[in-house]
XYZ file of C-alpha atoms in Angstrom:
346
model
C -0.225 -0.172 0.053
C 1.554 3.401 -0.745
C 1.388 5.705 2.150
C -0.127 8.658 2.648
C 3.191 10.717 2.620
C 4.294 9.273 -0.971
C 1.136 9.879 -2.348
C 0.980 13.403 -1.342
C 4.445 13.995 -2.715
C 3.436 12.437 -5.905
C 0.567 14.664 -6.097
C 2.582 17.845 -5.523
C 5.038 17.201 -8.238
C 7.741 16.089 -5.816
C 8.187 12.341 -6.723
C 6.916 9.201 -8.390
C 3.792 7.426 -6.937
C 5.360 4.421 -6.992
C 5.922 3.093 -3.252
C 9.433 3.269 -2.238
C 10.303 0.472 0.846
C 12.876 3.030 2.584
C 11.874 6.545 1.634
C 13.794 9.663 2.440
C 14.161 13.165 0.562
C 16.396 15.761 -0.550
C 15.221 19.022 -0.497
C 16.243 22.395 -1.870
C 15.781 25.724 -4.091
C 16.830 26.646 -7.314
C 16.783 29.836 -8.887
C 18.706 31.976 -11.782
C 19.801 35.790 -11.483
C 18.266 36.667 -14.721
C 15.115 39.150 -14.499
C 13.161 36.756 -16.864
C 9.564 35.677 -16.447
C 8.826 31.991 -17.514
C 6.390 31.286 -19.709
C 3.378 29.171 -18.322
C 4.526 26.399 -20.145
C 7.808 25.985 -18.575
C 8.481 22.985 -16.744
C 11.396 22.427 -13.924
C 12.699 19.437 -13.076
C 15.265 18.424 -10.353
C 17.114 14.947 -10.204
C 19.241 13.142 -7.733
C 22.229 11.200 -9.459
C 24.843 9.006 -8.865
C 27.886 10.568 -10.291
C 30.390 8.043 -8.947
C 31.707 6.664 -12.531
C 33.551 9.220 -14.542
C 33.262 6.674 -17.820
C 29.574 6.401 -17.792
C 26.331 8.705 -17.787
C 25.169 9.638 -14.235
C 22.589 7.299 -12.861
C 19.295 9.136 -11.933
C 18.034 7.958 -8.312
C 15.240 10.094 -7.944
C 13.397 13.005 -9.758
C 11.219 16.032 -8.864
C 8.854 17.527 -11.721
C 7.229 21.052 -11.655
C 4.889 21.466 -14.433
C 3.909 25.217 -14.740
C 6.417 26.127 -11.779
C 5.603 29.929 -11.751
C 8.588 32.027 -10.889
C 11.758 31.311 -9.001
C 12.903 30.576 -6.360
C 11.388 26.974 -6.931
C 11.287 24.393 -3.756
C 11.664 20.713 -4.547
C 11.814 17.476 -2.878
C 13.397 14.319 -4.446
C 11.979 11.433 -2.843
C 14.719 8.269 -3.058
C 15.406 4.753 -1.648
C 17.898 4.451 1.148
C 18.484 1.065 0.075
C 20.108 2.580 -3.567
C 22.351 4.729 -1.315
C 26.152 3.229 -1.245
C 28.394 5.532 1.351
C 31.409 5.000 -0.831
C 29.607 6.775 -3.862
C 28.949 9.995 -4.729
C 25.606 11.894 -5.397
C 24.748 15.135 -6.686
C 21.719 17.100 -7.535
C 20.760 18.722 -10.863
C 18.489 21.357 -11.878
C 16.820 22.568 -15.294
C 13.975 24.456 -16.766
C 12.816 23.406 -20.250
C 9.951 25.046 -22.612
C 8.804 23.221 -25.137
C 11.650 20.698 -25.016
C 14.335 23.433 -25.296
C 16.707 24.097 -22.567
C 16.319 27.287 -20.965
C 18.242 27.434 -17.594
C 20.352 24.420 -16.127
C 22.860 23.904 -13.153
C 26.333 24.013 -14.275
C 28.263 22.626 -11.381
C 27.997 19.518 -9.151
C 25.695 19.968 -5.895
C 26.780 17.098 -3.672
C 24.526 15.408 -1.125
C 24.175 12.729 0.958
C 27.533 11.318 1.420
C 31.094 12.089 1.910
C 29.703 14.638 4.895
C 27.311 15.967 2.532
C 23.733 16.727 3.817
C 20.315 16.394 2.135
C 19.693 19.972 1.522
C 20.763 22.175 -1.908
C 20.664 25.735 -3.024
C 21.124 25.719 -6.664
C 21.961 28.570 -8.867
C 20.995 27.472 -12.697
C 22.568 29.221 -15.685
C 20.963 30.702 -18.853
C 21.721 28.251 -22.035
C 21.803 28.749 -25.761
C 18.802 26.526 -25.849
C 16.302 29.437 -24.885
C 12.855 28.846 -25.834
C 12.679 32.017 -28.279
C 15.457 30.313 -30.230
C 14.846 27.875 -33.227
C 18.171 26.437 -33.075
C 20.660 26.266 -30.527
C 24.156 24.144 -30.480
C 24.425 20.868 -28.464
C 27.347 18.707 -27.579
C 26.885 15.064 -27.046
C 27.734 11.553 -27.840
C 26.199 10.131 -31.081
C 25.990 6.564 -32.438
C 24.768 4.902 -35.431
C 24.185 1.200 -35.599
C 21.653 -0.825 -37.490
C 19.956 2.057 -39.321
C 19.177 3.884 -35.843
C 20.957 6.987 -34.490
C 20.983 8.051 -30.753
C 22.347 11.285 -29.271
C 23.258 11.950 -25.611
C 23.223 15.658 -24.645
C 26.252 16.432 -22.619
C 24.433 19.258 -20.854
C 21.270 17.392 -19.691
C 22.393 13.783 -20.141
C 19.169 12.929 -21.740
C 19.175 10.679 -24.813
C 17.412 10.931 -27.969
C 16.784 9.248 -31.197
C 17.954 11.395 -34.083
C 15.552 12.066 -36.988
C 17.080 11.220 -40.172
C 15.938 14.520 -41.953
C 17.340 17.966 -42.249
C 21.165 18.229 -42.079
C 21.500 14.703 -40.486
C 23.005 12.932 -43.680
C 26.057 15.496 -43.247
C 26.485 14.175 -39.513
C 26.224 10.591 -40.343
C 28.708 10.895 -43.145
C 31.371 12.743 -40.569
C 30.485 10.090 -38.148
C 30.767 7.054 -40.509
C 34.282 8.729 -41.872
C 35.714 8.934 -38.133
C 34.787 5.905 -36.281
C 37.128 3.449 -36.026
C 34.426 0.385 -35.461
C 30.663 -0.063 -35.670
C 28.593 1.346 -33.382
C 31.412 3.801 -31.655
C 30.123 6.780 -29.514
C 31.707 9.798 -30.392
C 31.419 13.432 -29.517
C 29.818 15.619 -31.917
C 28.550 19.211 -32.130
C 25.454 20.238 -33.722
C 22.716 22.769 -33.967
C 19.132 21.302 -33.770
C 16.107 21.018 -31.695
C 14.133 18.402 -29.748
C 11.053 17.756 -31.694
C 7.855 15.429 -31.604
C 8.131 12.622 -33.845
C 6.383 9.290 -34.709
C 8.309 6.483 -33.096
C 9.826 3.608 -34.862
C 7.241 0.922 -33.834
C 4.424 3.274 -35.001
C 3.159 4.163 -31.361
C 3.025 6.940 -29.500
C 5.426 10.291 -30.809
C 8.814 10.510 -29.124
C 10.700 13.451 -28.358
C 13.479 13.027 -30.941
C 16.641 15.449 -31.961
C 16.292 17.177 -35.330
C 19.937 18.239 -36.506
C 19.709 21.749 -38.364
C 23.486 21.714 -38.934
C 26.387 19.650 -38.459
C 29.302 21.539 -36.836
C 31.868 19.149 -35.822
C 33.087 15.479 -34.575
C 35.582 15.386 -31.747
C 37.046 11.839 -31.438
C 39.037 11.065 -28.364
C 36.382 13.603 -26.233
C 33.821 13.054 -24.024
C 31.130 14.775 -21.747
C 33.268 13.964 -18.999
C 31.468 13.110 -15.235
C 28.144 14.653 -14.651
C 28.371 17.678 -12.605
C 32.183 16.795 -12.093
C 34.454 20.232 -12.132
C 38.030 19.518 -12.683
C 40.871 21.951 -11.093
C 43.019 23.292 -13.465
C 46.273 22.368 -11.246
C 47.358 18.685 -10.846
C 45.022 17.364 -13.588
C 45.943 15.444 -16.764
C 44.866 17.549 -19.477
C 44.526 15.635 -22.897
C 44.667 17.931 -26.063
C 41.556 17.135 -27.833
C 41.161 20.176 -30.098
C 43.631 22.786 -31.671
C 42.608 25.624 -33.166
C 39.002 24.339 -33.746
C 40.173 21.086 -35.317
C 40.231 17.666 -33.723
C 43.511 16.129 -32.475
C 44.124 12.985 -33.810
C 46.737 10.829 -32.291
C 48.475 8.203 -34.388
C 48.954 4.611 -33.262
C 51.546 4.009 -30.734
C 51.917 7.733 -30.111
C 51.423 9.596 -26.991
C 48.694 11.921 -26.693
C 49.392 15.629 -26.532
C 48.973 16.617 -22.975
C 49.621 19.597 -20.329
C 49.854 19.115 -16.493
C 49.850 22.424 -14.401
C 51.896 21.727 -11.135
C 50.994 23.614 -8.169
C 54.904 25.504 -8.290
C 53.973 27.046 -11.537
C 55.658 24.992 -13.659
C 54.010 23.095 -16.683
C 54.837 19.690 -18.051
C 53.426 17.457 -20.768
C 53.748 16.370 -24.397
C 53.544 17.486 -27.762
C 52.711 13.789 -28.522
C 56.408 12.952 -29.521
C 58.550 15.050 -27.427
C 58.441 15.709 -23.695
C 57.841 19.479 -22.892
C 58.412 21.714 -19.932
C 57.839 25.419 -18.876
C 56.645 27.987 -16.671
C 53.008 29.376 -16.478
C 51.638 32.777 -14.398
C 48.238 33.016 -13.297
C 45.922 35.879 -12.610
C 42.249 35.164 -11.803
C 41.426 33.917 -15.397
C 44.438 35.121 -17.148
C 47.253 32.943 -18.106
C 50.595 33.067 -19.600
C 53.250 30.721 -20.781
C 57.455 31.528 -21.032
C 60.412 29.350 -21.351
C 58.486 26.833 -22.849
C 61.024 23.908 -24.148
C 60.939 20.223 -25.368
C 63.102 17.418 -26.129
C 64.266 17.255 -29.840
C 63.437 13.431 -31.004
C 61.885 13.040 -34.126
C 58.632 10.933 -34.953
C 57.043 9.508 -37.861
C 54.011 10.929 -37.114
C 52.377 13.895 -35.348
C 55.005 16.365 -35.554
C 52.785 18.944 -37.409
C 50.219 18.963 -34.522
C 53.187 19.095 -32.023
C 54.545 22.246 -33.504
C 51.204 23.621 -33.662
C 50.535 23.001 -29.901
C 54.106 24.300 -28.744
C 53.550 27.603 -31.230
C 49.819 28.438 -29.635
C 51.097 28.369 -26.145
C 52.723 31.435 -26.909
C 49.106 33.112 -27.875
C 47.404 32.117 -24.831
C 45.897 34.793 -22.712
C 43.195 33.399 -20.637
C 41.685 30.035 -19.438
C 37.913 28.473 -18.272
C 36.865 25.320 -17.088
C 34.001 24.064 -18.265
C 33.134 20.686 -16.156
C 36.319 18.409 -17.163
C 37.061 20.827 -20.197
C 39.793 23.194 -20.081
C 39.662 26.035 -22.847
C 42.778 28.120 -23.398
C 42.112 31.665 -25.093
C 44.041 33.920 -27.573
C 43.693 37.901 -26.553
C 40.481 38.290 -28.537
C 39.011 35.378 -26.297
C 38.790 32.840 -28.869
C 39.592 29.325 -28.088
C 42.635 28.095 -29.704
C 43.114 24.717 -27.393
C 40.664 22.431 -25.817
C 41.643 19.660 -23.254
C 39.864 16.876 -21.218
C 40.387 15.892 -17.834
C 42.032 12.373 -17.329
C 43.236 10.684 -14.340
C 46.918 12.209 -13.368
C 49.649 9.690 -14.920
Protein backbone atom coordinates (compact mmCIF):
# COMPACT_ATOMS: atom_id res chain seq x y z
CA UNK A 1 0.00 0.00 0.00
CA UNK A 2 1.23 3.50 -0.82
CA UNK A 3 1.48 5.57 2.34
CA UNK A 4 -0.13 9.00 2.61
CA UNK A 5 3.22 10.83 2.63
CA UNK A 6 4.33 9.20 -0.65
CA UNK A 7 1.00 9.96 -2.31
CA UNK A 8 1.13 13.61 -1.27
CA UNK A 9 4.64 14.03 -2.62
CA UNK A 10 3.53 12.59 -5.95
CA UNK A 11 0.47 14.84 -6.20
CA UNK A 12 2.62 17.89 -5.55
CA UNK A 13 5.02 16.97 -8.34
CA UNK A 14 7.75 16.07 -5.81
CA UNK A 15 8.20 12.44 -6.77
CA UNK A 16 6.77 9.30 -8.22
CA UNK A 17 3.67 7.59 -6.84
CA UNK A 18 5.57 4.30 -6.90
CA UNK A 19 5.93 2.98 -3.33
CA UNK A 20 9.45 3.15 -1.87
CA UNK A 21 10.30 0.75 0.94
CA UNK A 22 12.86 2.99 2.71
CA UNK A 23 11.91 6.49 1.56
CA UNK A 24 13.90 9.62 2.36
CA UNK A 25 14.03 13.01 0.65
CA UNK A 26 16.55 15.53 -0.60
CA UNK A 27 15.13 19.05 -0.46
CA UNK A 28 16.29 22.30 -1.97
CA UNK A 29 15.66 25.50 -3.85
CA UNK A 30 16.71 26.52 -7.35
CA UNK A 31 16.86 29.97 -8.87
CA UNK A 32 18.61 32.07 -11.53
CA UNK A 33 19.95 35.64 -11.59
CA UNK A 34 18.29 36.91 -14.77
CA UNK A 35 15.10 38.94 -14.44
CA UNK A 36 13.17 36.78 -16.87
CA UNK A 37 9.58 35.66 -16.35
CA UNK A 38 8.97 32.07 -17.39
CA UNK A 39 6.12 31.31 -19.79
CA UNK A 40 3.22 29.22 -18.44
CA UNK A 41 4.37 26.12 -20.37
CA UNK A 42 7.75 25.99 -18.60
CA UNK A 43 8.76 22.80 -16.76
CA UNK A 44 11.15 22.63 -13.80
CA UNK A 45 12.94 19.38 -13.01
CA UNK A 46 15.47 18.38 -10.36
CA UNK A 47 17.21 15.00 -10.29
CA UNK A 48 19.23 13.14 -7.69
CA UNK A 49 22.02 11.29 -9.48
CA UNK A 50 24.80 8.81 -8.81
CA UNK A 51 27.85 10.53 -10.36
CA UNK A 52 30.49 8.10 -9.12
CA UNK A 53 31.63 6.80 -12.51
CA UNK A 54 33.60 9.19 -14.70
CA UNK A 55 33.34 6.86 -17.70
CA UNK A 56 29.54 6.54 -17.77
CA UNK A 57 26.44 8.73 -17.71
CA UNK A 58 25.02 9.54 -14.28
CA UNK A 59 22.36 7.20 -12.88
CA UNK A 60 19.16 8.93 -11.78
CA UNK A 61 18.11 7.90 -8.26
CA UNK A 62 15.11 10.20 -7.85
CA UNK A 63 13.33 12.99 -9.67
CA UNK A 64 11.10 15.98 -8.91
CA UNK A 65 9.08 17.66 -11.67
CA UNK A 66 7.02 20.82 -11.52
CA UNK A 67 4.79 21.67 -14.45
CA UNK A 68 3.92 25.38 -14.63
CA UNK A 69 6.33 26.11 -11.77
CA UNK A 70 5.68 29.86 -11.68
CA UNK A 71 8.67 32.06 -10.93
CA UNK A 72 11.86 31.36 -8.95
CA UNK A 73 12.94 30.37 -6.43
CA UNK A 74 11.60 26.88 -7.03
CA UNK A 75 11.24 24.67 -3.97
CA UNK A 76 11.57 20.95 -4.58
CA UNK A 77 11.74 17.64 -2.75
CA UNK A 78 13.19 14.49 -4.32
CA UNK A 79 12.15 11.17 -2.85
CA UNK A 80 14.68 8.32 -3.00
CA UNK A 81 15.15 4.80 -1.67
CA UNK A 82 17.91 4.60 0.95
CA UNK A 83 18.66 1.07 -0.26
CA UNK A 84 20.09 2.61 -3.45
CA UNK A 85 22.60 4.77 -1.58
CA UNK A 86 26.13 3.42 -1.09
CA UNK A 87 28.33 5.38 1.32
CA UNK A 88 31.44 5.02 -0.85
CA UNK A 89 29.75 6.56 -3.92
CA UNK A 90 29.09 10.19 -4.88
CA UNK A 91 25.67 11.75 -5.37
CA UNK A 92 24.67 15.13 -6.75
CA UNK A 93 21.54 17.15 -7.57
CA UNK A 94 20.97 18.73 -10.97
CA UNK A 95 18.22 21.22 -11.91
CA UNK A 96 16.91 22.60 -15.17
CA UNK A 97 14.05 24.51 -16.78
CA UNK A 98 12.74 23.61 -20.24
CA UNK A 99 10.17 25.24 -22.49
CA UNK A 100 8.68 23.12 -25.27
CA UNK A 101 11.60 20.70 -24.94
CA UNK A 102 14.25 23.43 -25.27
CA UNK A 103 16.63 23.91 -22.36
CA UNK A 104 16.37 27.45 -20.95
CA UNK A 105 18.16 27.27 -17.58
CA UNK A 106 20.37 24.56 -16.07
CA UNK A 107 22.79 24.01 -13.21
CA UNK A 108 26.37 23.98 -14.49
CA UNK A 109 28.25 22.74 -11.43
CA UNK A 110 28.07 19.88 -8.95
CA UNK A 111 25.78 20.09 -5.91
CA UNK A 112 26.86 17.04 -3.88
CA UNK A 113 24.60 15.48 -1.25
CA UNK A 114 24.17 12.54 1.14
CA UNK A 115 27.61 10.90 1.28
CA UNK A 116 31.16 12.04 2.11
CA UNK A 117 29.92 14.37 4.84
CA UNK A 118 27.23 16.05 2.72
CA UNK A 119 23.71 16.81 3.91
CA UNK A 120 20.34 16.43 2.23
CA UNK A 121 19.63 20.09 1.38
CA UNK A 122 20.92 22.15 -1.56
CA UNK A 123 20.57 25.67 -2.93
CA UNK A 124 21.10 25.61 -6.70
CA UNK A 125 21.95 28.52 -8.97
CA UNK A 126 21.01 27.80 -12.58
CA UNK A 127 22.59 29.48 -15.60
CA UNK A 128 20.88 30.62 -18.77
CA UNK A 129 21.69 28.33 -21.70
CA UNK A 130 21.90 28.72 -25.45
CA UNK A 131 18.75 26.63 -25.87
CA UNK A 132 16.34 29.43 -24.96
CA UNK A 133 12.73 28.97 -25.93
CA UNK A 134 12.87 32.00 -28.23
CA UNK A 135 15.56 30.42 -30.38
CA UNK A 136 14.80 28.11 -33.26
CA UNK A 137 18.24 26.47 -33.09
CA UNK A 138 20.65 25.68 -30.27
CA UNK A 139 24.16 24.26 -30.48
CA UNK A 140 24.49 21.00 -28.58
CA UNK A 141 27.51 18.90 -27.66
CA UNK A 142 26.89 15.24 -27.07
CA UNK A 143 27.72 11.61 -27.71
CA UNK A 144 26.45 10.27 -31.05
CA UNK A 145 26.11 6.67 -32.16
CA UNK A 146 24.82 5.12 -35.39
CA UNK A 147 24.14 1.40 -35.53
CA UNK A 148 21.64 -0.92 -37.19
CA UNK A 149 20.05 1.95 -39.15
CA UNK A 150 19.28 3.87 -35.96
CA UNK A 151 21.01 6.91 -34.45
CA UNK A 152 21.02 8.28 -30.90
CA UNK A 153 22.43 11.40 -29.25
CA UNK A 154 23.15 11.99 -25.54
CA UNK A 155 23.28 15.69 -24.65
CA UNK A 156 26.35 16.49 -22.51
CA UNK A 157 24.55 19.18 -20.53
CA UNK A 158 21.25 17.49 -19.74
CA UNK A 159 22.47 13.84 -19.99
CA UNK A 160 19.26 13.02 -21.86
CA UNK A 161 19.41 10.59 -24.76
CA UNK A 162 17.18 10.97 -27.82
CA UNK A 163 16.79 9.21 -31.15
CA UNK A 164 18.00 11.36 -34.05
CA UNK A 165 15.65 12.07 -36.96
CA UNK A 166 17.09 11.17 -40.35
CA UNK A 167 16.05 14.46 -41.89
CA UNK A 168 17.28 18.03 -42.36
CA UNK A 169 21.11 18.03 -41.95
CA UNK A 170 21.34 14.52 -40.53
CA UNK A 171 23.15 13.12 -43.60
CA UNK A 172 26.13 15.45 -43.05
CA UNK A 173 26.39 14.26 -39.43
CA UNK A 174 26.15 10.59 -40.42
CA UNK A 175 28.78 10.96 -43.15
CA UNK A 176 31.27 12.62 -40.76
CA UNK A 177 30.62 9.97 -38.12
CA UNK A 178 31.11 7.06 -40.52
CA UNK A 179 34.34 8.58 -41.79
CA UNK A 180 35.72 9.08 -38.27
CA UNK A 181 34.60 6.02 -36.30
CA UNK A 182 37.05 3.18 -35.81
CA UNK A 183 34.49 0.41 -35.32
CA UNK A 184 30.72 -0.04 -35.83
CA UNK A 185 28.60 1.41 -33.04
CA UNK A 186 31.43 3.48 -31.56
CA UNK A 187 30.15 6.50 -29.63
CA UNK A 188 31.75 9.81 -30.65
CA UNK A 189 31.47 13.37 -29.37
CA UNK A 190 29.79 15.67 -31.93
CA UNK A 191 28.60 19.26 -32.06
CA UNK A 192 25.35 20.06 -33.87
CA UNK A 193 22.66 22.67 -34.01
CA UNK A 194 19.18 21.31 -33.58
CA UNK A 195 15.89 21.10 -31.76
CA UNK A 196 14.17 18.39 -29.76
CA UNK A 197 10.84 17.83 -31.46
CA UNK A 198 8.03 15.30 -31.40
CA UNK A 199 8.32 12.60 -34.06
CA UNK A 200 6.49 9.28 -34.65
CA UNK A 201 8.13 6.34 -32.88
CA UNK A 202 9.83 3.61 -34.88
CA UNK A 203 7.17 1.07 -33.89
CA UNK A 204 4.30 3.33 -34.90
CA UNK A 205 3.27 4.01 -31.30
CA UNK A 206 3.05 7.31 -29.46
CA UNK A 207 5.29 10.18 -30.70
CA UNK A 208 8.66 10.46 -28.97
CA UNK A 209 11.02 13.37 -28.31
CA UNK A 210 13.56 13.31 -31.15
CA UNK A 211 16.59 15.45 -32.00
CA UNK A 212 16.29 17.15 -35.40
CA UNK A 213 19.73 18.27 -36.61
CA UNK A 214 19.58 21.58 -38.48
CA UNK A 215 23.36 21.97 -38.89
CA UNK A 216 26.33 19.68 -38.43
CA UNK A 217 29.22 21.48 -36.67
CA UNK A 218 31.97 18.96 -35.92
CA UNK A 219 33.03 15.53 -34.67
CA UNK A 220 35.62 15.22 -31.89
CA UNK A 221 37.16 11.72 -31.58
CA UNK A 222 38.85 11.03 -28.28
CA UNK A 223 36.62 13.49 -26.42
CA UNK A 224 33.70 12.67 -24.10
CA UNK A 225 31.13 14.55 -22.03
CA UNK A 226 33.08 13.81 -18.85
CA UNK A 227 31.45 12.92 -15.55
CA UNK A 228 28.09 14.53 -14.86
CA UNK A 229 28.22 17.66 -12.67
CA UNK A 230 31.96 17.24 -12.10
CA UNK A 231 34.52 20.05 -12.28
CA UNK A 232 38.25 19.35 -12.52
CA UNK A 233 40.80 21.79 -11.04
CA UNK A 234 43.32 23.47 -13.32
CA UNK A 235 46.32 22.33 -11.30
CA UNK A 236 47.48 18.74 -10.80
CA UNK A 237 45.09 17.45 -13.47
CA UNK A 238 46.19 15.59 -16.60
CA UNK A 239 44.73 17.61 -19.49
CA UNK A 240 44.53 15.69 -22.76
CA UNK A 241 44.55 17.91 -25.87
CA UNK A 242 41.40 17.21 -27.92
CA UNK A 243 41.04 20.25 -30.20
CA UNK A 244 43.61 22.61 -31.64
CA UNK A 245 42.52 25.79 -33.40
CA UNK A 246 39.04 24.39 -33.92
CA UNK A 247 40.18 21.07 -35.37
CA UNK A 248 40.13 17.62 -33.69
CA UNK A 249 43.44 16.22 -32.51
CA UNK A 250 43.98 12.74 -33.96
CA UNK A 251 46.59 10.66 -32.15
CA UNK A 252 48.55 8.30 -34.38
CA UNK A 253 48.82 4.64 -33.45
CA UNK A 254 51.54 3.93 -30.85
CA UNK A 255 51.99 7.64 -30.25
CA UNK A 256 51.55 9.57 -26.99
CA UNK A 257 48.61 11.94 -26.73
CA UNK A 258 49.48 15.67 -26.47
CA UNK A 259 48.83 16.88 -22.92
CA UNK A 260 49.57 19.43 -20.23
CA UNK A 261 49.85 19.21 -16.44
CA UNK A 262 49.85 22.45 -14.44
CA UNK A 263 51.95 21.81 -11.35
CA UNK A 264 51.27 23.83 -8.19
CA UNK A 265 54.72 25.40 -8.23
CA UNK A 266 53.78 27.24 -11.49
CA UNK A 267 55.63 24.72 -13.62
CA UNK A 268 53.92 23.16 -16.63
CA UNK A 269 54.86 19.73 -17.96
CA UNK A 270 53.46 17.53 -20.67
CA UNK A 271 53.98 16.23 -24.16
CA UNK A 272 53.45 17.42 -27.70
CA UNK A 273 52.79 13.83 -28.73
CA UNK A 274 56.39 13.05 -29.60
CA UNK A 275 58.57 15.19 -27.32
CA UNK A 276 58.36 15.98 -23.64
CA UNK A 277 57.82 19.65 -22.80
CA UNK A 278 58.32 21.82 -19.75
CA UNK A 279 57.97 25.49 -18.95
CA UNK A 280 56.60 28.16 -16.62
CA UNK A 281 53.07 29.53 -16.38
CA UNK A 282 51.73 32.53 -14.48
CA UNK A 283 48.15 32.96 -13.29
CA UNK A 284 46.12 36.05 -12.45
CA UNK A 285 42.44 35.19 -11.98
CA UNK A 286 41.36 33.93 -15.44
CA UNK A 287 44.51 35.25 -17.16
CA UNK A 288 47.35 32.86 -17.96
CA UNK A 289 50.68 33.15 -19.77
CA UNK A 290 53.39 30.64 -20.67
CA UNK A 291 57.12 31.36 -20.73
CA UNK A 292 60.34 29.41 -21.20
CA UNK A 293 58.57 26.46 -22.83
CA UNK A 294 61.13 23.97 -24.13
CA UNK A 295 60.92 20.43 -25.46
CA UNK A 296 63.14 17.48 -26.22
CA UNK A 297 64.36 17.10 -29.80
CA UNK A 298 63.22 13.66 -30.93
CA UNK A 299 61.80 13.17 -34.43
CA UNK A 300 58.72 10.97 -34.86
CA UNK A 301 57.19 9.46 -37.99
CA UNK A 302 53.77 11.00 -37.27
CA UNK A 303 52.32 13.86 -35.29
CA UNK A 304 55.13 16.37 -35.70
CA UNK A 305 52.86 18.92 -37.44
CA UNK A 306 50.37 18.80 -34.60
CA UNK A 307 53.14 19.04 -32.02
CA UNK A 308 54.65 22.09 -33.72
CA UNK A 309 51.29 23.86 -33.88
CA UNK A 310 50.60 22.98 -30.23
CA UNK A 311 53.89 24.44 -29.00
CA UNK A 312 53.41 27.55 -31.13
CA UNK A 313 49.92 28.42 -29.86
CA UNK A 314 51.04 28.29 -26.21
CA UNK A 315 52.72 31.64 -26.81
CA UNK A 316 49.37 33.11 -27.90
CA UNK A 317 47.38 31.99 -24.86
CA UNK A 318 46.02 34.81 -22.68
CA UNK A 319 43.14 33.33 -20.66
CA UNK A 320 41.65 30.04 -19.50
CA UNK A 321 38.24 28.64 -18.61
CA UNK A 322 37.08 25.31 -17.22
CA UNK A 323 33.71 23.89 -18.24
CA UNK A 324 33.12 20.78 -16.17
CA UNK A 325 35.94 18.44 -17.16
CA UNK A 326 37.06 20.49 -20.16
CA UNK A 327 39.72 23.22 -20.22
CA UNK A 328 39.74 25.94 -22.86
CA UNK A 329 42.77 28.14 -23.55
CA UNK A 330 41.92 31.41 -25.32
CA UNK A 331 43.87 34.02 -27.26
CA UNK A 332 43.82 37.81 -26.80
CA UNK A 333 40.50 38.03 -28.69
CA UNK A 334 38.85 35.48 -26.43
CA UNK A 335 38.82 32.81 -29.13
CA UNK A 336 39.41 29.23 -27.98
CA UNK A 337 42.62 27.98 -29.59
CA UNK A 338 43.08 24.78 -27.59
CA UNK A 339 40.62 22.52 -25.76
CA UNK A 340 41.50 19.73 -23.34
CA UNK A 341 39.69 17.02 -21.41
CA UNK A 342 40.56 15.91 -17.88
CA UNK A 343 42.03 12.47 -17.34
CA UNK A 344 43.41 10.71 -14.28
CA UNK A 345 46.86 12.09 -13.53
CA UNK A 346 49.47 9.74 -14.97
